[in-house]
Amino acid sequence: MQKSLKNSLYLGLAVLSLGAVATVSTTANAASKAKVTSDVTLKTAAESRNVEATGTNALYSKPGTVKGAKRVASKATMKKMANSKKSADYFRAYRVAQTNRGTVYYKVVSMDGKYRGYIYGGKDIKAFAGGIKSADTTTTASMPAKTTGYHLANANKNGLWTAPKNTQYKAKSISLYSANKTDTFTVSKAETKTREGSLYYYVTDDQNSSIAGWIYAGKGYVANATTQSLGGLSLTAEDAVATEDNSVTVNYLGTNGNTVGSKTFVTAAKNTKKDAKVNSDKNINNQTLADFINDATNTPAGYKVSSTNVDTIAGAAVYGGTVRVNVYKAATSTIAFYLPSANGVDAGAQLNAADFAKGKPSITSEQAKALTGDANDNVVTGGKTVTDGFFTTLYSKLLTASSDTTVNGTSVTKGQNYYVTYTYSNSKTATANANVKFGSTIKAVFDAKTTIATKLPDAAGVNNGNTTNY
């Protein structure tokens, strides 16, 4: 009868606590120690139960005022975790207990699982208080301007997670077993870890949508940047491991015949074998071997490819072999503007940007490339200067004579308006730069003619305009 009564009592308590497992203390000193009247599993969304310590209370194995409670983490330790810059020191609350004194204790576990126990939570089961408070473990970040075309940079170092590591309890890594090195990924969300400030992107494999998760994104994508710091992501696919069956070594040779650098071409083609011709096989970036050789990002820093037979070199290549490509030490010249000299050999007086109607003349990006060459080579070859064809006719501003004078052989009276026409001279420029090598300033020589006029010709603005190309 007593056993039946006791069972009924416990059943009633369970119903009153909405299905909770109620525990009643039957210790001898019940009058002096608090009793747990309910201990309930929290049912709200897991993310809403992320909390952080306030540093005001210690963590115990049981509600702190209950007999037998042992300290798991001291108040000092909890204060340190409250001020931590690590997400691992957040907690997840998953149970709530009440005592007969009206106090509330939450059972929590740290995100890294190191600490688990009960902490004082105030007197209201509807709000975190006392030793813990709600925490936003991540904050929404701006989406990158580029959201497609990403690759995994190094899956062994930075993989995908169900949530940025330690921002959710039991966040776990995602299997990449069925992902290929060439797979592209699309970004759909961006967040930063609140404590660390590190950026994460949520990415999905375009070839297999079941592969998706959060990945560390470094500084994130920066539009127009020449290099990108993307953490676990890359804008180029990761090469397979080079073997003698799938790769070719490219040795870049300087003008003295010594190797100044090398790169390895790794094919994305399947079932290739040592000594087999590479032919038109491509790598993961869709490059043939010839494309790979000519890619400036593969050439040793400061050098440019000088071999004119790259297609022939690549055509003879075999897997497991080595190809040799000639390169030169690149040097870039600038341009200065001059009038002819009296002796016809040197350049004369220098012209400045202010001497032209619209400032420094512009050149195209392709023309700018011609200013870079082998540091041992002259800028004049066969009587032609690399700047030939850059400029045709330039004009000065409309000028007014301050006194009677002669300008470029033309008489101008005081108060009279005139302008100067500058015409590029191929022959005089070649003479003035006979001993100039790439890397030194090229002196572009212009013949000058004065015209009396009250306005500039319509063509005065042609081939003018400030530029940063040289």
Short mmCIF file of C-alpha atoms in Angstrom, two decimals:
data_model
loop_
_atom_site.label_atom_id
_atom_site.label_comp_id
_atom_site.label_asym_id
_atom_site.label_seq_id
_atom_site.Cartn_x
_atom_site.Cartn_y
_atom_site.Cartn_z
CA MET A 1 0.00 0.00 0.00
CA GLN A 2 2.76 2.42 0.92
CA LYS A 3 4.66 1.49 -2.23
CA SER A 4 1.57 2.15 -4.34
CA LEU A 5 1.02 5.49 -2.61
CA LYS A 6 4.60 6.51 -3.21
CA ASN A 7 4.32 5.66 -6.93
CA SER A 8 1.13 7.71 -7.18
CA LEU A 9 2.85 10.65 -5.55
CA TYR A 10 5.72 10.59 -8.04
CA LEU A 11 3.34 10.23 -11.00
CA GLY A 12 1.36 13.25 -9.84
CA LEU A 13 4.50 15.35 -9.55
CA ALA A 14 5.54 14.32 -13.06
CA VAL A 15 2.20 15.47 -14.46
CA LEU A 16 2.39 18.78 -12.59
CA SER A 17 5.83 19.46 -14.06
CA LEU A 18 4.65 18.91 -17.66
CA GLY A 19 6.32 15.56 -18.11
CA ALA A 20 9.47 16.43 -16.16
CA VAL A 21 11.22 13.88 -14.01
CA ALA A 22 10.69 15.28 -10.50
CA THR A 23 13.17 14.51 -7.76
CA VAL A 24 12.28 14.90 -4.09
CA SER A 25 15.08 15.02 -1.53
CA THR A 26 14.63 12.55 1.32
CA THR A 27 17.87 13.38 3.08
CA ALA A 28 18.04 13.62 6.83
CA ASN A 29 18.89 17.33 6.80
CA ALA A 30 16.14 18.32 4.42
CA ALA A 31 15.27 21.31 6.55
CA SER A 32 18.67 22.92 5.98
CA LYS A 33 19.21 22.01 2.33
CA ALA A 34 17.13 23.03 -0.67
CA LYS A 35 15.13 20.37 -2.44
CA VAL A 36 14.75 20.00 -6.19
CA THR A 37 11.05 20.08 -7.00
CA SER A 38 11.43 19.69 -10.78
CA ASP A 39 14.14 19.09 -13.35
CA VAL A 40 12.87 19.58 -16.89
CA THR A 41 14.43 19.13 -20.33
CA LEU A 42 14.26 22.38 -22.28
CA LYS A 43 12.30 22.03 -25.50
CA THR A 44 12.86 25.37 -27.24
CA ALA A 45 15.02 25.61 -30.38
CA ALA A 46 18.62 24.71 -29.60
CA GLU A 47 19.97 27.97 -31.05
CA SER A 48 17.78 29.94 -28.63
CA ARG A 49 19.51 28.23 -25.70
CA ASN A 50 23.04 29.42 -26.46
CA VAL A 51 24.24 31.25 -23.36
CA GLU A 52 27.39 32.76 -21.88
CA ALA A 53 28.52 33.00 -18.29
CA THR A 54 28.13 36.30 -16.47
CA GLY A 55 30.93 35.46 -14.05
CA THR A 56 28.79 35.89 -10.93
CA ASN A 57 28.22 32.20 -10.10
CA ALA A 58 30.12 28.94 -10.05
CA LEU A 59 29.12 25.74 -11.86
CA TYR A 60 28.03 22.69 -9.82
CA SER A 61 27.32 19.01 -10.40
CA LYS A 62 23.84 19.59 -8.93
CA PRO A 63 21.86 22.75 -8.18
CA GLY A 64 24.28 24.57 -5.90
CA THR A 65 22.11 24.64 -2.75
CA VAL A 66 21.22 20.95 -2.93
CA LYS A 67 23.00 18.44 -0.71
CA GLY A 68 25.87 16.68 -2.46
CA ALA A 69 26.46 19.46 -5.03
CA LYS A 70 30.11 19.60 -6.02
CA ARG A 71 31.80 22.52 -7.70
CA VAL A 72 32.67 21.83 -11.34
CA ALA A 73 34.05 25.27 -12.19
CA SER A 74 34.79 28.06 -9.74
CA LYS A 75 33.36 31.55 -9.92
CA ALA A 76 36.79 32.75 -11.07
CA THR A 77 36.80 30.21 -13.89
CA MET A 78 33.30 31.21 -14.96
CA LYS A 79 34.33 34.88 -14.91
CA LYS A 80 37.27 34.04 -17.16
CA MET A 81 34.91 32.26 -19.54
CA ALA A 82 32.55 35.22 -19.44
CA ASN A 83 35.36 37.44 -20.72
CA SER A 84 36.74 34.87 -23.14
CA LYS A 85 37.37 35.60 -26.81
CA LYS A 86 36.81 31.96 -27.70
CA SER A 87 33.53 30.48 -28.91
CA ALA A 88 34.47 27.24 -27.13
CA ASP A 89 33.66 29.03 -23.86
CA TYR A 90 29.99 29.61 -24.72
CA PHE A 91 27.44 27.23 -23.20
CA ARG A 92 24.31 25.43 -24.32
CA ALA A 93 21.49 25.22 -21.72
CA TYR A 94 19.48 22.00 -21.94
CA ARG A 95 17.70 21.45 -18.60
CA VAL A 96 16.13 23.68 -15.96
CA ALA A 97 15.65 22.74 -12.31
CA GLN A 98 13.61 24.46 -9.59
CA THR A 99 13.99 24.16 -5.85
CA ASN A 100 11.51 24.48 -3.03
CA ARG A 101 13.07 27.88 -2.28
CA GLY A 102 11.95 29.25 -5.63
CA THR A 103 15.41 29.30 -7.16
CA VAL A 104 16.15 28.21 -10.73
CA TYR A 105 19.20 26.33 -11.92
CA TYR A 106 20.07 25.61 -15.54
CA LYS A 107 22.09 22.63 -16.60
CA VAL A 108 24.58 23.73 -19.22
CA VAL A 109 27.49 22.33 -21.20
CA SER A 110 30.32 24.34 -22.74
CA MET A 111 30.50 24.31 -26.53
CA ASP A 112 33.69 22.25 -26.44
CA GLY A 113 32.16 19.81 -23.90
CA LYS A 114 34.83 20.50 -21.29
CA TYR A 115 32.45 21.81 -18.61
CA ARG A 116 29.00 20.47 -17.73
CA GLY A 117 26.82 21.21 -14.71
CA TYR A 118 24.18 23.37 -13.03
CA ILE A 119 24.42 27.13 -12.61
CA TYR A 120 22.17 29.54 -10.75
CA GLY A 121 19.69 31.11 -13.17
CA GLY A 122 17.55 33.46 -11.06
CA LYS A 123 13.97 32.82 -10.04
CA ASP A 124 12.11 32.79 -13.37
CA ILE A 125 12.17 29.73 -15.63
CA LYS A 126 11.14 31.91 -18.58
CA ALA A 127 14.36 33.95 -18.75
CA PHE A 128 18.07 33.31 -18.30
CA ALA A 129 19.47 35.26 -15.35
CA GLY A 130 21.94 34.98 -12.51
CA GLY A 131 25.05 33.16 -13.72
CA ILE A 132 24.14 33.02 -17.44
CA LYS A 133 22.61 35.19 -20.12
CA SER A 134 21.53 34.67 -23.72
CA ALA A 135 24.30 34.83 -26.31
CA ASP A 136 24.40 35.43 -30.08
CA THR A 137 27.36 33.27 -31.00
CA THR A 138 27.43 34.61 -34.57
CA THR A 139 26.42 37.83 -36.29
CA THR A 140 25.24 38.30 -39.87
CA ALA A 141 27.98 39.52 -42.22
CA SER A 142 27.77 41.22 -45.61
CA MET A 143 27.49 38.90 -48.58
CA PRO A 144 30.46 38.97 -50.97
CA ALA A 145 30.10 40.69 -54.35
CA LYS A 146 31.09 37.38 -55.94
CA THR A 147 29.01 34.40 -54.82
CA THR A 148 29.86 31.75 -57.42
CA GLY A 149 32.94 29.97 -58.76
CA TYR A 150 34.66 29.13 -55.46
CA HIS A 151 36.71 25.98 -54.86
CA LEU A 152 37.89 24.30 -51.68
CA ALA A 153 41.50 25.39 -51.11
CA ASN A 154 42.59 22.65 -48.71
CA ALA A 155 39.86 20.42 -47.34
CA ASN A 156 42.26 18.84 -44.84
CA LYS A 157 42.94 22.22 -43.25
CA ASN A 158 39.60 24.02 -43.65
CA GLY A 159 36.54 21.88 -44.29
CA LEU A 160 32.80 22.39 -44.09
CA TRP A 161 30.88 22.50 -40.79
CA THR A 162 27.24 22.28 -39.82
CA ALA A 163 27.85 25.60 -38.03
CA PRO A 164 30.98 27.73 -37.58
CA LYS A 165 33.03 25.68 -35.11
CA ASN A 166 31.92 26.00 -31.46
CA THR A 167 29.12 28.44 -32.24
CA GLN A 168 26.61 25.62 -31.81
CA TYR A 169 26.91 22.65 -29.46
CA LYS A 170 28.15 19.56 -31.28
CA ALA A 171 28.78 21.46 -34.54
CA LYS A 172 30.46 18.83 -36.70
CA SER A 173 32.44 18.59 -39.88
CA ILE A 174 30.72 17.49 -43.07
CA SER A 175 31.95 14.58 -45.15
CA LEU A 176 33.51 15.60 -48.46
CA TYR A 177 33.96 12.01 -49.59
CA SER A 178 31.95 12.45 -52.79
CA ALA A 179 33.29 15.93 -53.64
CA ASN A 180 35.81 16.36 -56.47
CA LYS A 181 38.75 18.77 -56.49
CA THR A 182 37.24 20.54 -59.50
CA ASP A 183 33.83 21.14 -57.88
CA THR A 184 32.65 24.73 -57.69
CA PHE A 185 30.73 26.17 -54.74
CA THR A 186 28.18 28.96 -54.32
CA VAL A 187 27.95 31.25 -51.29
CA SER A 188 24.45 31.84 -49.91
CA LYS A 189 25.09 33.18 -46.38
CA ALA A 190 27.84 34.96 -44.46
CA GLU A 191 28.41 35.22 -40.71
CA THR A 192 31.17 36.19 -38.30
CA LYS A 193 31.92 34.45 -35.02
CA THR A 194 30.95 37.03 -32.42
CA ARG A 195 33.89 36.47 -30.11
CA GLU A 196 36.70 35.79 -32.58
CA GLY A 197 35.40 38.03 -35.37
CA SER A 198 36.37 35.40 -37.97
CA LEU A 199 34.33 35.29 -41.18
CA TYR A 200 32.49 32.20 -42.43
CA TYR A 201 30.59 31.59 -45.68
CA TYR A 202 27.83 29.02 -46.14
CA VAL A 203 28.61 27.25 -49.40
CA THR A 204 26.92 24.58 -51.49
CA ASP A 205 28.59 22.27 -53.98
CA ASP A 206 27.18 23.12 -57.42
CA GLN A 207 27.71 19.53 -58.56
CA ASN A 208 26.22 17.89 -55.44
CA SER A 209 23.82 20.00 -53.39
CA SER A 210 23.95 17.52 -50.50
CA ILE A 211 27.45 18.83 -49.77
CA ALA A 212 26.90 22.16 -48.03
CA GLY A 213 28.09 23.87 -44.90
CA TRP A 214 30.01 26.68 -43.24
CA ILE A 215 33.67 27.30 -44.08
CA TYR A 216 36.24 29.78 -42.79
CA ALA A 217 36.55 32.55 -45.40
CA GLY A 218 39.60 34.52 -44.26
CA LYS A 219 39.17 38.21 -45.07
CA GLY A 220 36.41 37.36 -47.54
CA TYR A 221 36.15 38.23 -51.22
CA VAL A 222 37.36 41.74 -52.06
CA ALA A 223 36.25 43.08 -55.45
CA ASN A 224 39.08 44.17 -57.80
CA ALA A 225 41.80 42.91 -55.44
CA THR A 226 44.80 41.33 -57.20
CA THR A 227 45.08 38.67 -54.49
CA GLN A 228 42.38 37.17 -52.30
CA SER A 229 42.57 35.93 -48.70
CA LEU A 230 39.72 33.42 -48.61
CA GLY A 231 40.73 31.00 -45.86
CA GLY A 232 39.37 27.60 -46.85
CA LEU A 233 38.22 28.82 -50.26
CA SER A 234 40.01 29.60 -53.50
CA LEU A 235 39.06 31.01 -56.86
CA THR A 236 41.06 28.25 -58.55
CA ALA A 237 40.62 24.53 -58.10
CA GLU A 238 43.11 22.48 -56.11
CA ASP A 239 45.45 20.39 -58.24
CA ALA A 240 45.63 16.66 -57.77
CA VAL A 241 48.84 15.31 -56.25
CA ALA A 242 51.51 15.36 -58.94
CA THR A 243 52.86 11.98 -60.04
CA GLU A 244 54.96 10.86 -62.99
CA ASP A 245 51.73 9.64 -64.59
CA ASN A 246 49.86 12.95 -64.54
CA SER A 247 52.34 15.82 -64.50
CA VAL A 248 55.00 17.73 -66.42
CA THR A 249 57.72 19.88 -64.86
CA VAL A 250 58.25 23.28 -66.50
CA ASN A 251 61.75 24.68 -65.98
CA TYR A 252 62.16 28.39 -66.73
CA LEU A 253 65.67 29.24 -67.97
CA GLY A 254 67.27 32.68 -67.71
CA THR A 255 69.47 34.22 -70.42
CA ASN A 256 72.54 32.47 -68.96
CA GLY A 257 70.83 29.09 -69.30
CA ASN A 258 70.37 28.56 -65.56
CA THR A 259 67.01 27.57 -64.09
CA VAL A 260 65.39 30.58 -62.40
CA GLY A 261 62.20 28.77 -61.37
CA SER A 262 59.91 25.85 -62.09
CA LYS A 263 56.25 24.91 -61.99
CA THR A 264 54.37 21.64 -62.25
CA PHE A 265 51.54 21.12 -64.71
CA VAL A 266 49.06 18.52 -63.40
CA THR A 267 46.40 17.23 -65.77
CA ALA A 268 42.76 16.74 -64.89
CA ALA A 269 42.50 14.03 -67.54
CA LYS A 270 41.90 10.50 -66.26
CA ASN A 271 44.06 7.38 -66.67
CA THR A 272 47.12 9.13 -68.09
CA LYS A 273 50.45 7.28 -67.98
CA LYS A 274 54.15 8.10 -67.82
CA ASP A 275 55.77 8.83 -71.22
CA ALA A 276 52.38 9.37 -72.89
CA LYS A 277 52.06 12.58 -74.93
CA VAL A 278 50.28 15.42 -73.13
CA ASN A 279 48.78 16.74 -76.37
CA SER A 280 45.70 18.89 -75.64
CA ASP A 281 45.02 17.54 -72.13
CA LYS A 282 44.02 20.28 -69.70
CA ASN A 283 44.47 20.96 -66.01
CA ILE A 284 41.72 21.76 -63.52
CA ASN A 285 41.81 25.42 -64.61
CA ASN A 286 40.99 24.39 -68.18
CA GLN A 287 44.52 25.21 -69.38
CA THR A 288 46.54 23.25 -71.90
CA LEU A 289 50.25 22.89 -71.16
CA ALA A 290 50.95 25.80 -73.55
CA ASP A 291 48.41 27.97 -71.73
CA PHE A 292 50.01 27.00 -68.43
CA ILE A 293 53.50 27.96 -69.65
CA ASN A 294 52.32 31.33 -70.94
CA ASP A 295 50.33 32.12 -67.79
CA ALA A 296 52.18 35.02 -66.15
CA THR A 297 51.19 33.77 -62.69
CA ASN A 298 53.37 30.69 -63.26
CA THR A 299 56.41 32.56 -64.56
CA PRO A 300 59.06 33.33 -61.91
CA ALA A 301 58.59 36.75 -60.36
CA GLY A 302 60.24 39.49 -62.41
CA TYR A 303 60.53 37.34 -65.54
CA LYS A 304 58.62 37.00 -68.79
CA VAL A 305 58.52 34.16 -71.31
CA SER A 306 60.80 34.83 -74.29
CA SER A 307 60.43 31.47 -76.05
CA THR A 308 58.46 31.98 -79.25
CA ASN A 309 57.94 28.26 -79.80
CA VAL A 310 55.86 27.45 -76.71
CA ASP A 311 53.32 25.48 -78.77
CA THR A 312 56.12 23.31 -80.17
CA ILE A 313 57.65 22.79 -76.72
CA ALA A 314 54.27 21.79 -75.26
CA GLY A 315 53.49 19.58 -78.25
CA ALA A 316 56.56 17.43 -77.57
CA ALA A 317 55.92 17.09 -73.82
CA VAL A 318 55.23 13.72 -72.17
CA TYR A 319 53.95 12.87 -68.69
CA GLY A 320 56.74 12.41 -66.20
CA GLY A 321 59.00 14.60 -68.32
CA THR A 322 60.46 18.11 -68.13
CA VAL A 323 60.17 20.99 -70.61
CA ARG A 324 62.47 24.01 -70.73
CA VAL A 325 61.22 27.50 -71.45
CA ASN A 326 63.39 30.58 -71.93
CA VAL A 327 62.54 33.67 -69.93
CA TYR A 328 64.09 37.09 -69.54
CA LYS A 329 64.53 39.44 -66.61
CA ALA A 330 61.74 41.91 -67.22
CA ALA A 331 62.35 45.66 -66.94
CA THR A 332 59.83 48.41 -67.63
CA SER A 333 60.67 51.78 -69.13
CA THR A 334 58.89 55.09 -68.67
CA ILE A 335 58.48 57.82 -71.31
CA ALA A 336 59.56 61.45 -71.21
CA PHE A 337 58.81 64.05 -73.91
CA TYR A 338 61.43 66.19 -75.65
CA LEU A 339 62.01 68.67 -78.46
CA PRO A 340 64.80 67.88 -80.95
CA SER A 341 68.33 68.85 -80.02
CA ALA A 342 70.50 71.20 -82.03
CA ASN A 343 73.04 68.47 -82.83
CA GLY A 344 70.37 66.03 -84.00
CA VAL A 345 71.79 63.27 -81.81
CA ASP A 346 70.59 63.96 -78.30
CA ALA A 347 67.14 65.00 -77.15
CA GLY A 348 66.68 68.72 -76.63
CA ALA A 349 64.54 70.60 -74.09
CA GLN A 350 62.12 68.45 -72.11
CA LEU A 351 58.39 68.97 -72.44
CA ASN A 352 56.13 68.64 -69.39
CA ALA A 353 52.50 67.59 -69.06
CA ALA A 354 51.54 71.27 -68.75
CA ASP A 355 52.89 71.91 -72.26
CA PHE A 356 50.07 69.83 -73.75
CA ALA A 357 46.47 70.95 -74.15
CA LYS A 358 45.05 68.18 -71.98
CA GLY A 359 48.03 67.09 -69.96
CA LYS A 360 50.01 63.89 -70.25
CA PRO A 361 49.16 61.97 -73.45
CA SER A 362 47.50 58.60 -72.96
CA ILE A 363 48.54 55.24 -74.31
CA THR A 364 46.64 51.97 -74.50
CA SER A 365 47.17 49.06 -72.14
CA GLU A 366 48.66 47.04 -75.03
CA GLN A 367 51.12 49.85 -75.77
CA ALA A 368 52.04 49.92 -72.07
CA LYS A 369 52.97 46.23 -72.26
CA ALA A 370 55.52 47.04 -74.99
CA LEU A 371 57.45 49.14 -72.47
CA THR A 372 58.48 45.95 -70.66
CA GLY A 373 61.31 43.88 -72.08
CA ASP A 374 64.57 42.13 -71.36
CA ALA A 375 66.75 44.38 -69.21
CA ASN A 376 69.69 43.55 -71.52
CA ASP A 377 67.89 44.63 -74.71
CA ASN A 378 67.79 48.07 -76.33
CA VAL A 379 64.45 49.82 -76.76
CA VAL A 380 65.47 50.52 -80.38
CA THR A 381 65.66 47.61 -82.82
CA GLY A 382 66.37 48.02 -86.53
CA GLY A 383 65.91 51.76 -86.33
CA LYS A 384 62.49 51.42 -84.67
CA THR A 385 61.70 52.44 -81.09
CA VAL A 386 59.09 50.59 -79.03
CA THR A 387 57.20 53.90 -78.69
CA ASP A 388 56.71 54.27 -82.47
CA GLY A 389 52.99 54.49 -83.14
CA PHE A 390 52.13 55.52 -79.59
CA PHE A 391 51.69 59.19 -80.46
CA THR A 392 50.85 61.10 -83.64
CA THR A 393 50.10 64.80 -83.24
CA LEU A 394 49.79 66.64 -79.93
CA TYR A 395 48.89 70.25 -79.26
CA SER A 396 49.75 72.91 -76.75
CA LYS A 397 47.21 75.07 -74.99
CA LEU A 398 46.12 78.29 -76.70
CA LEU A 399 48.87 80.77 -75.82
CA THR A 400 49.18 84.58 -75.89
CA ALA A 401 52.49 86.30 -76.64
CA SER A 402 53.61 88.65 -73.88
CA SER A 403 55.97 90.42 -76.26
CA ASP A 404 57.11 90.32 -79.84
CA THR A 405 58.93 87.01 -80.19
CA THR A 406 59.81 84.06 -82.40
CA VAL A 407 58.43 80.64 -81.46
CA ASN A 408 59.71 77.62 -83.39
CA GLY A 409 60.73 79.87 -86.30
CA THR A 410 57.40 81.68 -86.44
CA SER A 411 57.17 85.41 -85.58
CA VAL A 412 54.48 86.26 -83.03
CA THR A 413 53.61 89.84 -82.01
CA LYS A 414 52.70 90.91 -78.51
CA GLY A 415 49.08 90.02 -77.60
CA GLN A 416 48.73 87.60 -80.50
CA ASN A 417 47.24 84.12 -79.88
CA TYR A 418 48.92 80.96 -81.12
CA TYR A 419 49.36 77.26 -80.43
CA VAL A 420 52.13 74.72 -80.96
CA THR A 421 51.68 71.45 -82.84
CA TYR A 422 53.95 68.59 -81.65
CA THR A 423 54.54 65.78 -84.14
CA TYR A 424 56.28 62.57 -83.02
CA SER A 425 59.48 61.87 -84.97
CA ASN A 426 60.36 58.19 -85.43
CA SER A 427 63.88 58.89 -86.68
CA LYS A 428 64.83 61.49 -84.04
CA THR A 429 63.41 59.32 -81.26
CA ALA A 430 65.44 56.33 -82.48
CA THR A 431 68.61 58.44 -82.58
CA ALA A 432 68.07 59.85 -79.09
CA ASN A 433 67.56 56.34 -77.63
CA ALA A 434 70.27 54.44 -79.50
CA ASN A 435 71.89 53.17 -76.28
CA VAL A 436 68.81 53.01 -74.02
CA LYS A 437 67.85 49.62 -72.57
CA PHE A 438 64.54 48.46 -71.08
CA GLY A 439 64.14 49.82 -67.58
CA SER A 440 65.56 53.24 -68.50
CA THR A 441 63.56 56.29 -69.58
CA ILE A 442 62.69 56.49 -73.26
CA LYS A 443 62.94 60.01 -74.71
CA ALA A 444 60.10 60.55 -77.17
CA VAL A 445 61.13 63.40 -79.53
CA PHE A 446 58.59 65.72 -81.13
CA ASP A 447 59.02 68.30 -83.87
CA ALA A 448 57.30 71.58 -83.01
CA LYS A 449 55.45 74.00 -85.31
CA THR A 450 53.79 77.26 -84.26
CA THR A 451 50.44 78.32 -85.72
CA ILE A 452 48.86 81.77 -85.30
CA ALA A 453 45.17 81.23 -84.37
CA THR A 454 42.43 82.37 -82.02
CA LYS A 455 41.37 78.84 -81.09
CA LEU A 456 42.73 75.30 -80.98
CA PRO A 457 41.90 72.91 -83.83
CA ASP A 458 39.15 70.34 -83.21
CA ALA A 459 41.79 67.59 -83.11
CA ALA A 460 43.58 69.17 -80.14
CA GLY A 461 42.06 66.72 -77.70
CA VAL A 462 42.95 63.57 -79.62
CA ASN A 463 45.34 61.18 -77.82
CA ASN A 464 45.41 63.39 -74.75
CA GLY A 465 44.30 62.75 -71.21
CA ASN A 466 45.89 61.83 -67.92
CA THR A 467 46.99 58.20 -67.68
CA THR A 468 48.55 55.79 -65.25
CA ASN A 469 49.67 53.34 -67.96
CA TYR A 470 53.28 54.59 -67.86
#
